């Protein structure tokens, strides 16, 4: 039988893939002396929290987490609301030229942010929004909603017309029909979108790096990315910083796992 | 409306600025196609472009090929002989790097590969400056990106295989077709749509790659890992060559639109 060698090879690969996570965790809990004395492979002898605490207070990590949560949370909610309204108008309201509008949204989605970055930076400065969370929230709400509209209008386009007809007969206006009928029925798709928008926004790096220059507005990835390789970061502190970046991401993955695996093919369209 | 203000207007402004010389303050000077002429003669731009092709290999082609083999092996062998739980545990292990923000993945590897205290050198007793030596830097970044990307195709392909018809496979097995032949002639054609989607999304991601370059190497040493997106960032925010940066960003946007259209066109044509 060839089955065991194959299992062994695949398990080996899994170990290699997980290796960095394990190593980072081990060494985040070591003292600098313990790190230089032993091999990075050995588990820590005790739980030394100095590296993590030192990094946490140095960059005020709690504030970074809060910034990321506020930005990603508002973008996720606002972008889904905007997507639903757009898609309702396009998919059910049958706006004139809807195909071209959809193509435009799709192209907008594939455009590199580099091609928008400088004008956005310039406009944000002109509007007095530079270096504020609000600027990033507005920009990502629109970028995510471009994708959401594209996706949802395909979903809503197949929405059974009979239900809407019936609602109209009963005297429901367009917004009442949207709020009381369309939204509840498409709730599974909408919740997948909320989670995806949240995680995508959390993971963004380029535009937040440009917009959020001062310490008290930065998000988690920006703060970590900018501090990488700073002089005062010793081995265990760097490893602590990596761990602090990993933990929220893995936590979201575990919390949202069920929805994510259901929706991952939805994400594949992006 | 908002959409126009945040995407269309900036993009048009970007294209317009690419025909000017501008330092970010004062009035831009119209210079026609001068930025583009300079761009096509700029050795740095071509280097950044070659590096970008290398990253497409690392982020799209290699993960797709390995992902196909892994997905088929997990689905055919592990899933059937050791149960679906083993298969999904392995799949989760491959996918885990994907959940990280790409900048955090960069921080993790920046630490692991640090020339003096990095774990990789300490474990293998080496003194290699993985990210600082021009001979190794690009290959190192490529390896990190393979690690980061691999889980995505595995998950998508396994979802695709679940849709495939098992009867075909069984028939071929009875006819004595080897595993590789079945893989090539049955598995791959059945999940062709997924392969297209993965190649397209990963190629676009590779063309836009910025975070890992910023965190790991800042395009260096020299220009060893320079990519167009970082090159335009450099011109925007460090050299105050807004016109030139805009020209780079416009060319990048054009390439992405052309690549996307080409993919979609090919996909439409396939039966």
Coordinates of C-alpha atoms in Angstrom, one line a residue:
Chain A
X1 CA 0.0 0.0 0.0
X2 CA 1.2 3.4 -0.9
X3 CA -1.2 5.2 1.5
X4 CA 1.1 5.8 4.5
X5 CA 3.9 7.5 2.6
X6 CA 1.4 9.9 1.1
X7 CA -0.1 10.6 4.5
X8 CA 3.4 11.1 5.9
X9 CA 4.3 13.5 3.1
X10 CA 1.2 15.6 3.5
X11 CA 1.5 15.7 7.2
X12 CA 5.2 16.8 6.8
X13 CA 4.0 19.7 4.6
X14 CA 1.3 20.7 7.2
X15 CA 4.1 20.8 9.8
X16 CA 6.2 23.1 7.6
X17 CA 3.2 25.3 7.0
X18 CA 2.4 25.6 10.7
X19 CA 6.1 25.9 11.7
X20 CA 6.3 29.7 11.7
X21 CA 3.2 29.9 13.9
X22 CA 4.7 27.5 16.5
X23 CA 8.1 29.2 16.5
X24 CA 6.6 32.6 16.9
X25 CA 4.5 31.5 19.8
X26 CA 7.4 29.7 21.6
X27 CA 9.8 32.6 21.4
X28 CA 7.3 35.3 22.3
X29 CA 7.2 33.9 25.8
X30 CA 11.0 33.7 26.3
X31 CA 13.3 36.1 28.0
X32 CA 16.0 37.5 25.7
X33 CA 18.6 35.6 27.7
X34 CA 16.7 32.3 27.3
X35 CA 16.4 33.0 23.6
X36 CA 20.1 33.5 23.0
X37 CA 21.0 30.6 25.3
X38 CA 18.8 27.9 23.7
X39 CA 17.5 27.0 20.2
X40 CA 14.5 28.8 18.9
X41 CA 13.0 25.3 18.4
X42 CA 12.7 24.6 22.1
X43 CA 9.5 25.4 23.9
X44 CA 9.8 28.2 26.5
X45 CA 10.7 27.1 30.1
X46 CA 8.1 29.5 31.6
X47 CA 5.6 32.0 30.4
X48 CA 7.6 35.2 30.3
X49 CA 5.3 38.0 29.3
X50 CA 7.9 40.8 29.4
X51 CA 8.4 40.9 25.6
X52 CA 4.6 41.0 24.9
X53 CA 4.0 43.6 27.6
X54 CA 6.9 45.8 26.6
X55 CA 5.7 45.8 23.0
X56 CA 2.1 46.3 23.9
X57 CA 2.8 49.4 26.0
X58 CA 5.4 50.7 23.6
X59 CA 3.0 50.9 20.6
X60 CA -0.2 51.2 22.7
X61 CA -1.5 48.0 21.0
X62 CA -4.9 48.3 22.7
X63 CA -5.5 51.5 20.8
X64 CA -4.4 49.9 17.5
X65 CA -6.8 47.1 18.1
X66 CA -9.6 49.5 18.8
X67 CA -8.7 51.5 15.6
X68 CA -8.8 48.4 13.5
X69 CA -12.1 47.3 15.0
X70 CA -13.8 50.7 14.5
X71 CA -12.6 51.0 10.9
X72 CA -13.3 47.4 9.9
X73 CA -16.6 47.3 11.8
X74 CA -18.0 50.5 10.3
X75 CA -16.8 49.6 6.8
X76 CA -18.4 46.2 7.0
X77 CA -21.8 47.5 8.1
X78 CA -21.9 50.6 5.8
X79 CA -20.6 48.8 2.8
X80 CA -23.3 46.1 3.1
X81 CA -26.0 48.7 3.5
X82 CA -24.7 50.6 0.4
X83 CA -24.4 47.3 -1.6
X84 CA -27.9 46.3 -0.8
X85 CA -29.4 49.7 -1.8
X86 CA -27.3 49.7 -5.0
X87 CA -28.1 46.1 -5.9
X88 CA -31.8 46.6 -5.1
X89 CA -32.0 49.4 -7.5
X90 CA -29.9 47.6 -10.2
X91 CA -31.2 44.1 -9.7
X92 CA -34.9 44.7 -9.0
X93 CA -35.5 48.3 -9.9
X94 CA -34.0 47.6 -13.4
X95 CA -32.1 50.9 -13.8
X96 CA -31.4 51.8 -17.4
X97 CA -27.9 50.8 -18.6
X98 CA -27.5 48.4 -15.6
X99 CA -25.1 46.1 -17.5
X100 CA -22.6 48.9 -18.1
X101 CA -22.9 50.1 -14.5
X102 CA -22.1 46.5 -13.4
X103 CA -19.1 46.3 -15.7
X104 CA -17.9 49.6 -14.3
X105 CA -18.1 48.3 -10.8
X106 CA -16.2 45.2 -11.7
X107 CA -13.4 47.1 -13.4
X108 CA -13.3 49.4 -10.3
X109 CA -12.7 46.3 -8.3
X110 CA -9.7 45.1 -10.2
X111 CA -8.0 48.5 -10.4
X112 CA -4.9 48.7 -8.3
X113 CA -5.2 51.1 -5.3
X114 CA -1.9 52.6 -6.4
X115 CA -3.8 54.2 -9.3
X116 CA -6.2 55.9 -6.8
X117 CA -3.8 56.6 -4.0
X118 CA -2.3 59.9 -4.7
X119 CA -5.5 61.7 -5.8
X120 CA -7.3 60.3 -2.8
X121 CA -4.5 61.4 -0.5
X122 CA -4.6 64.9 -2.1
X123 CA -8.4 65.1 -1.9
X124 CA -8.4 63.9 1.7
X125 CA -5.9 66.6 2.6
X126 CA -8.0 69.2 0.8
X127 CA -11.1 68.0 2.7
X128 CA -9.3 68.1 6.0
X129 CA -9.8 64.3 6.4
X130 CA -6.2 63.3 6.1
X131 CA -4.9 61.2 9.0
X132 CA -8.4 60.5 10.2
X133 CA -10.2 57.1 10.5
X134 CA -13.1 58.6 8.7
X135 CA -11.2 59.0 5.5
X136 CA -10.2 55.3 5.5
X137 CA -13.8 54.3 6.4
X138 CA -15.2 56.3 3.5
X139 CA -12.7 54.9 0.9
X140 CA -13.1 51.3 1.9
X141 CA -16.8 51.5 2.2
X142 CA -17.0 52.5 -1.4
X143 CA -14.3 50.0 -2.6
X144 CA -16.0 47.1 -0.8
X145 CA -19.4 48.2 -1.9
X146 CA -18.3 48.1 -5.5
X147 CA -17.7 44.4 -5.1
X148 CA -20.8 43.9 -2.9
X149 CA -23.0 45.6 -5.5
X150 CA -21.7 43.5 -8.3
X151 CA -22.2 40.3 -6.3
X152 CA -25.6 41.1 -4.8
X153 CA -27.2 42.3 -8.0
X154 CA -26.6 38.9 -9.4
X155 CA -28.2 37.4 -6.4
X156 CA -31.1 39.8 -6.3
X157 CA -31.6 39.5 -10.1
X158 CA -32.9 36.0 -9.4
X159 CA -35.2 37.0 -6.6
X160 CA -38.7 35.6 -7.1
X161 CA -40.8 38.4 -8.6
X162 CA -44.0 37.0 -7.3
X163 CA -43.2 37.8 -3.7
X164 CA -42.5 41.4 -4.6
X165 CA -45.7 41.6 -6.7
X166 CA -47.6 40.3 -3.7
X167 CA -46.1 42.8 -1.4
X168 CA -47.0 45.6 -3.8
X169 CA -50.6 44.4 -3.9
X170 CA -50.7 44.6 -0.2
X171 CA -49.6 48.2 -0.5
X172 CA -46.0 48.0 0.5
X173 CA -43.7 50.7 -0.8
X174 CA -40.4 49.9 -2.4
X175 CA -38.4 50.6 0.7
X176 CA -40.7 48.6 2.9
X177 CA -40.5 45.7 0.5
X178 CA -36.7 45.9 0.6
X179 CA -36.5 46.1 4.4
X180 CA -39.2 43.6 5.3
X181 CA -38.8 41.1 2.4
X182 CA -35.6 41.2 0.5
X183 CA -33.2 41.8 3.4
X184 CA -34.6 39.0 5.6
X185 CA -34.6 36.5 2.7
X186 CA -31.0 37.3 1.6
X187 CA -29.7 37.3 5.2
X188 CA -27.3 34.4 4.7
X189 CA -25.5 36.1 1.8
X190 CA -25.5 39.4 3.6
X191 CA -23.9 38.0 6.7
X192 CA -21.2 36.4 4.6
X193 CA -20.5 39.8 3.0
X194 CA -20.3 41.5 6.4
X195 CA -17.7 39.1 7.6
X196 CA -15.7 39.3 4.4
X197 CA -15.7 43.1 4.3
X198 CA -14.6 43.1 8.0
X199 CA -11.7 40.8 7.4
X200 CA -10.7 42.3 4.1
X201 CA -10.6 45.7 5.6
X202 CA -8.8 44.5 8.7
X203 CA -6.1 43.0 6.4
X204 CA -5.7 46.1 4.2
X205 CA -2.2 47.7 4.3
X206 CA -1.5 50.1 1.5
X207 CA -4.1 52.8 1.8
X208 CA -4.2 52.8 5.6
X209 CA -0.4 53.1 5.5
X210 CA -0.7 56.3 3.4
X211 CA -3.7 57.8 5.2
X212 CA -3.0 57.0 8.8
X213 CA 0.4 58.5 9.5
X214 CA 0.2 59.4 13.2
X215 CA 0.4 56.8 15.9
X216 CA -3.0 57.2 17.4
X217 CA -4.9 56.5 14.2
X218 CA -2.9 53.5 12.9
X219 CA -4.4 50.0 12.4
X220 CA -2.8 46.8 13.6
X221 CA -1.1 45.7 10.3
X222 CA 0.2 49.3 9.7
X223 CA 1.6 49.6 13.2
X224 CA 3.3 46.2 12.9
X225 CA 4.5 46.7 9.4
X226 CA 6.1 50.1 10.1
X227 CA 7.8 48.9 13.3
X228 CA 9.3 45.9 11.7
X229 CA 13.1 46.0 12.0
X230 CA 13.2 49.0 14.4
X231 CA 16.4 49.2 16.4
X232 CA 14.9 48.7 19.8
X233 CA 13.1 45.5 18.7
X234 CA 15.1 42.5 20.0
X235 CA 14.4 38.9 19.1
X236 CA 11.8 38.2 21.7
X237 CA 10.0 41.5 21.3
X238 CA 9.8 41.0 17.5
X239 CA 8.4 37.6 18.0
X240 CA 5.9 39.1 20.5
X241 CA 4.8 41.6 17.9
X242 CA 4.3 38.9 15.3
X243 CA 2.2 36.9 17.8
X244 CA 0.0 40.0 18.5
X245 CA -0.6 40.3 14.8
X246 CA -1.4 36.6 14.4
X247 CA -3.8 36.3 17.4
X248 CA -6.7 38.5 16.2
X249 CA -6.5 37.1 12.6
X250 CA -6.6 33.5 13.8
X251 CA -9.4 34.4 16.3
X252 CA -11.6 35.8 13.6
X253 CA -10.9 32.8 11.5
X254 CA -12.0 30.5 14.3
X255 CA -15.1 32.6 15.1
X256 CA -16.2 32.9 11.6
X257 CA -15.0 29.6 10.3
X258 CA -18.4 28.1 9.5
X259 CA -19.6 31.1 7.6
X260 CA -16.3 31.5 5.9
X261 CA -16.0 28.0 4.5
X262 CA -19.6 28.3 3.3
X263 CA -18.8 31.6 1.6
X264 CA -15.3 31.0 0.4
X265 CA -16.4 30.4 -3.1
X266 CA -18.2 33.7 -3.0
X267 CA -14.9 35.3 -2.1
X268 CA -13.3 33.5 -5.0
X269 CA -15.0 35.9 -7.3
X270 CA -13.0 38.8 -6.0
Chain B
X1 CA -22.3 59.4 -6.4
X2 CA -19.9 58.4 -3.6
X3 CA -18.6 55.8 -6.0
X4 CA -17.8 58.4 -8.6
X5 CA -16.0 60.6 -6.0
X6 CA -13.9 57.8 -4.5
X7 CA -13.0 55.7 -7.5
X8 CA -13.7 57.4 -10.9
X9 CA -12.5 60.9 -10.1
X10 CA -9.3 59.8 -8.5
X11 CA -8.5 57.4 -11.3
X12 CA -9.1 60.1 -13.9
X13 CA -7.0 62.5 -11.9
X14 CA -4.3 59.9 -11.7
X15 CA -4.2 59.5 -15.5
X16 CA -4.2 63.3 -15.9
X17 CA -1.4 63.7 -13.5
X18 CA 0.7 61.1 -15.3
X19 CA 1.0 63.7 -18.2
X20 CA 2.4 66.3 -15.9
X21 CA 5.4 67.1 -13.8
X22 CA 4.3 67.8 -10.2
X23 CA 5.9 67.7 -6.8
X24 CA 2.6 67.6 -4.9
X25 CA 2.5 71.3 -4.2
X26 CA 2.0 74.2 -6.6
X27 CA 0.6 73.8 -10.1
X28 CA 1.4 70.7 -12.2
X29 CA 3.3 71.4 -15.5
X30 CA 2.0 69.7 -18.6
X31 CA 4.7 67.6 -20.1
X32 CA 2.8 65.4 -22.5
X33 CA 4.0 61.9 -22.8
X34 CA 7.4 62.7 -21.3
X35 CA 6.8 60.5 -18.2
X36 CA 5.9 57.5 -20.3
X37 CA 9.0 58.0 -22.6
X38 CA 11.1 58.1 -19.5
X39 CA 9.4 55.1 -18.0
X40 CA 10.0 52.8 -21.0
X41 CA 13.7 53.8 -20.9
X42 CA 14.0 53.3 -17.1
X43 CA 16.0 50.3 -16.2
X44 CA 14.5 50.3 -12.7
X45 CA 11.0 50.0 -14.1
X46 CA 11.9 47.0 -16.2
X47 CA 13.6 45.4 -13.2
X48 CA 10.5 46.0 -11.1
X49 CA 8.5 44.4 -13.9
X50 CA 10.7 41.3 -14.2
X51 CA 10.4 40.9 -10.4
X52 CA 6.7 41.2 -10.7
X53 CA 6.7 38.3 -13.2
X54 CA 8.7 36.3 -10.7
X55 CA 6.1 37.0 -8.1
X56 CA 3.3 35.9 -10.4
X57 CA 5.1 32.6 -10.6
X58 CA 5.4 32.5 -6.8
X59 CA 1.9 33.6 -6.0
X60 CA -0.2 32.2 -8.9
X61 CA 1.5 29.5 -10.9
X62 CA 3.4 27.5 -8.2
X63 CA 0.5 27.6 -5.7
X64 CA -2.0 26.5 -8.4
X65 CA 0.2 23.5 -9.5
X66 CA 1.0 22.4 -5.9
X67 CA -2.6 23.1 -4.9
X68 CA -4.0 20.9 -7.6
X69 CA -1.8 17.9 -6.5
X70 CA -2.6 18.5 -2.8
X71 CA -6.3 18.9 -3.3
X72 CA -6.5 15.8 -5.4
X73 CA -4.4 13.8 -3.0
X74 CA -6.4 15.0 0.0
X75 CA -9.7 14.3 -1.8
X76 CA -8.8 10.9 -3.4
X77 CA -6.4 9.3 -0.9
X78 CA -6.8 10.9 2.5
X79 CA -10.5 11.7 2.4
X80 CA -11.4 8.2 1.3
X81 CA -8.9 6.1 3.3
X82 CA -8.4 8.1 6.5
X83 CA -11.8 9.9 6.6
X84 CA -12.9 13.4 5.9
X85 CA -11.7 14.7 9.3
X86 CA -8.1 14.0 8.5
X87 CA -8.5 15.7 5.2
X88 CA -10.1 18.8 6.6
X89 CA -7.5 19.0 9.4
X90 CA -4.7 19.0 6.8
X91 CA -6.6 21.5 4.7
X92 CA -7.0 23.8 7.7
X93 CA -3.2 23.6 8.3
X94 CA -2.4 24.6 4.7
X95 CA -5.0 27.4 4.9
X96 CA -3.9 29.0 8.1
X97 CA -1.3 31.4 6.6
X98 CA -4.0 32.8 4.4
X99 CA -5.9 34.2 7.3
X100 CA -3.1 36.6 8.3
X101 CA -3.0 40.1 7.1
X102 CA -0.3 40.0 4.4
X103 CA 1.7 42.6 6.4
X104 CA 1.6 40.4 9.5
X105 CA 2.9 37.5 7.4
X106 CA 5.7 39.8 6.5
X107 CA 6.4 40.6 10.1
X108 CA 6.5 36.9 11.0
X109 CA 9.0 36.1 8.3
X110 CA 11.0 39.2 8.8
X111 CA 11.6 37.9 12.3
X112 CA 12.3 34.3 11.2
X113 CA 14.8 35.4 8.6
X114 CA 16.6 38.1 10.6
X115 CA 20.3 37.8 9.7
X116 CA 21.6 37.9 13.3
X117 CA 18.9 36.5 15.6
X118 CA 16.5 34.9 13.1
X119 CA 15.2 31.4 13.8
X120 CA 16.0 30.0 10.4
X121 CA 19.7 30.8 10.6
X122 CA 19.9 29.6 14.2
X123 CA 18.2 26.3 13.5
X124 CA 20.3 25.4 10.5
X125 CA 23.5 27.0 11.8
X126 CA 23.7 29.4 8.9
X127 CA 24.7 32.9 8.5
X128 CA 22.8 33.8 5.4
X129 CA 21.4 37.3 5.0
X130 CA 18.2 36.0 3.4
X131 CA 16.6 39.4 2.7
X132 CA 19.7 41.6 2.5
X133 CA 21.7 39.6 0.0
X134 CA 20.8 40.6 -3.6
X135 CA 21.4 36.9 -4.7
X136 CA 18.8 35.5 -2.3
X137 CA 16.3 38.3 -1.6
X138 CA 13.9 37.7 -4.5
X139 CA 14.0 33.9 -4.1
X140 CA 13.3 34.4 -0.3
X141 CA 10.4 36.7 -0.9
X142 CA 9.0 34.2 -3.5
X143 CA 9.3 31.3 -1.0
X144 CA 7.4 33.4 1.6
X145 CA 4.7 34.2 -0.9
X146 CA 4.3 30.5 -1.8
X147 CA 3.8 29.7 1.9
X148 CA 1.3 32.5 2.2
X149 CA -0.8 31.7 -0.9
X150 CA -0.8 27.9 -1.0
X151 CA -4.0 27.4 1.2
X152 CA -6.2 29.3 -1.1
X153 CA -6.1 27.1 -4.2
X154 CA -6.2 23.9 -2.0
X155 CA -9.5 25.1 -0.4
X156 CA -11.1 26.2 -3.7
X157 CA -10.0 23.1 -5.6
X158 CA -11.3 20.8 -2.9
X159 CA -14.7 22.6 -3.0
X160 CA -14.6 22.1 -6.8
X161 CA -13.8 18.4 -6.5
X162 CA -16.8 17.8 -4.3
X163 CA -19.0 18.9 -7.3
X164 CA -17.2 16.5 -9.7
X165 CA -18.9 13.2 -10.7
X166 CA -17.3 10.3 -8.9
X167 CA -18.6 7.8 -11.5
X168 CA -16.1 8.9 -14.1
X169 CA -13.2 8.3 -11.7
X170 CA -14.4 4.9 -10.8
X171 CA -14.9 3.9 -14.4
X172 CA -11.3 5.0 -15.2
X173 CA -10.0 3.2 -12.3
X174 CA -11.6 -0.1 -13.4
X175 CA -10.2 0.5 -16.9
X176 CA -6.8 0.5 -15.2
X177 CA -5.9 4.2 -15.6
X178 CA -3.1 5.2 -13.3
X179 CA -3.6 7.9 -10.6
X180 CA -1.6 10.4 -12.6
X181 CA -3.6 9.7 -15.8
X182 CA -6.9 10.1 -14.0
X183 CA -5.6 13.3 -12.4
X184 CA -4.6 14.7 -15.7
X185 CA -7.6 13.6 -17.8
X186 CA -10.4 13.6 -15.4
X187 CA -9.7 15.7 -12.3
X188 CA -8.2 18.8 -14.0
X189 CA -10.9 19.1 -16.8
X190 CA -13.6 18.9 -14.2
X191 CA -12.4 21.8 -12.1
X192 CA -11.2 24.0 -15.0
X193 CA -13.5 26.9 -13.9
X194 CA -11.9 26.9 -10.4
X195 CA -8.4 26.8 -11.9
X196 CA -9.3 29.8 -14.0
X197 CA -10.6 31.8 -11.0
X198 CA -7.6 30.9 -8.9
X199 CA -5.1 31.8 -11.6
X200 CA -6.9 35.1 -12.3
X201 CA -7.3 36.3 -8.7
X202 CA -3.8 35.3 -7.7
X203 CA -2.3 36.9 -10.8
X204 CA -4.1 40.2 -10.0
X205 CA -3.0 39.9 -6.3
X206 CA 0.6 39.4 -7.5
X207 CA 0.5 42.4 -9.8
X208 CA -0.7 44.5 -6.9
X209 CA 1.7 43.1 -4.3
X210 CA 2.9 45.8 -1.9
X211 CA 2.6 44.8 1.8
X212 CA 5.2 42.0 1.9
X213 CA 7.7 44.0 -0.2
X214 CA 7.2 47.0 2.1
X215 CA 7.6 45.0 5.3
X216 CA 10.3 42.5 4.2
X217 CA 12.7 44.4 1.9
X218 CA 11.4 47.9 0.8
X219 CA 12.3 46.8 -2.7
X220 CA 16.0 46.3 -1.9
X221 CA 18.7 45.4 -1.6
X222 CA 19.4 47.7 -4.6
X223 CA 16.4 46.9 -6.8
X224 CA 16.5 43.2 -6.2
X225 CA 12.9 43.0 -5.1
X226 CA 11.5 46.2 -6.5
X227 CA 7.9 45.9 -7.9
X228 CA 5.8 48.5 -9.8
X229 CA 3.4 49.2 -6.9
X230 CA 6.3 49.9 -4.5
X231 CA 8.1 51.9 -7.2
X232 CA 5.1 54.1 -7.6
X233 CA 4.8 54.5 -3.8
X234 CA 8.4 55.6 -3.7
X235 CA 7.8 58.2 -6.4
X236 CA 4.6 59.5 -4.7
X237 CA 5.7 59.7 -1.1
X238 CA 9.4 59.8 -1.0
X239 CA 10.7 61.4 -4.1
X240 CA 7.7 63.7 -4.7
X241 CA 7.6 62.8 -8.4
X242 CA 3.9 62.6 -8.6
X243 CA 3.7 62.7 -12.4
X244 CA 6.1 59.8 -12.7
X245 CA 4.5 57.8 -10.0
X246 CA 1.1 58.3 -11.6
X247 CA 2.5 57.1 -14.9
X248 CA 3.7 53.9 -13.3
X249 CA 0.4 53.4 -11.5
X250 CA -1.5 54.0 -14.8
X251 CA 0.6 51.4 -16.7
X252 CA 0.0 48.9 -13.8
X253 CA -3.7 49.5 -13.9
X254 CA -3.7 49.0 -17.7
X255 CA -1.8 45.8 -17.4
X256 CA -4.2 44.5 -14.8
X257 CA -7.3 45.4 -16.9
X258 CA -5.7 43.7 -20.0
X259 CA -4.8 40.6 -18.0
X260 CA -8.3 40.4 -16.5
X261 CA -10.0 40.8 -19.9
X262 CA -7.6 38.2 -21.5
X263 CA -8.5 35.7 -18.8
X264 CA -12.2 36.3 -19.1
X265 CA -12.1 36.1 -22.9
X266 CA -10.2 32.8 -22.7
X267 CA -12.7 31.4 -20.2
X268 CA -15.6 32.4 -22.4
X269 CA -14.1 30.6 -25.3
X270 CA -13.4 27.3 -23.5
X271 CA -16.2 24.8 -23.9

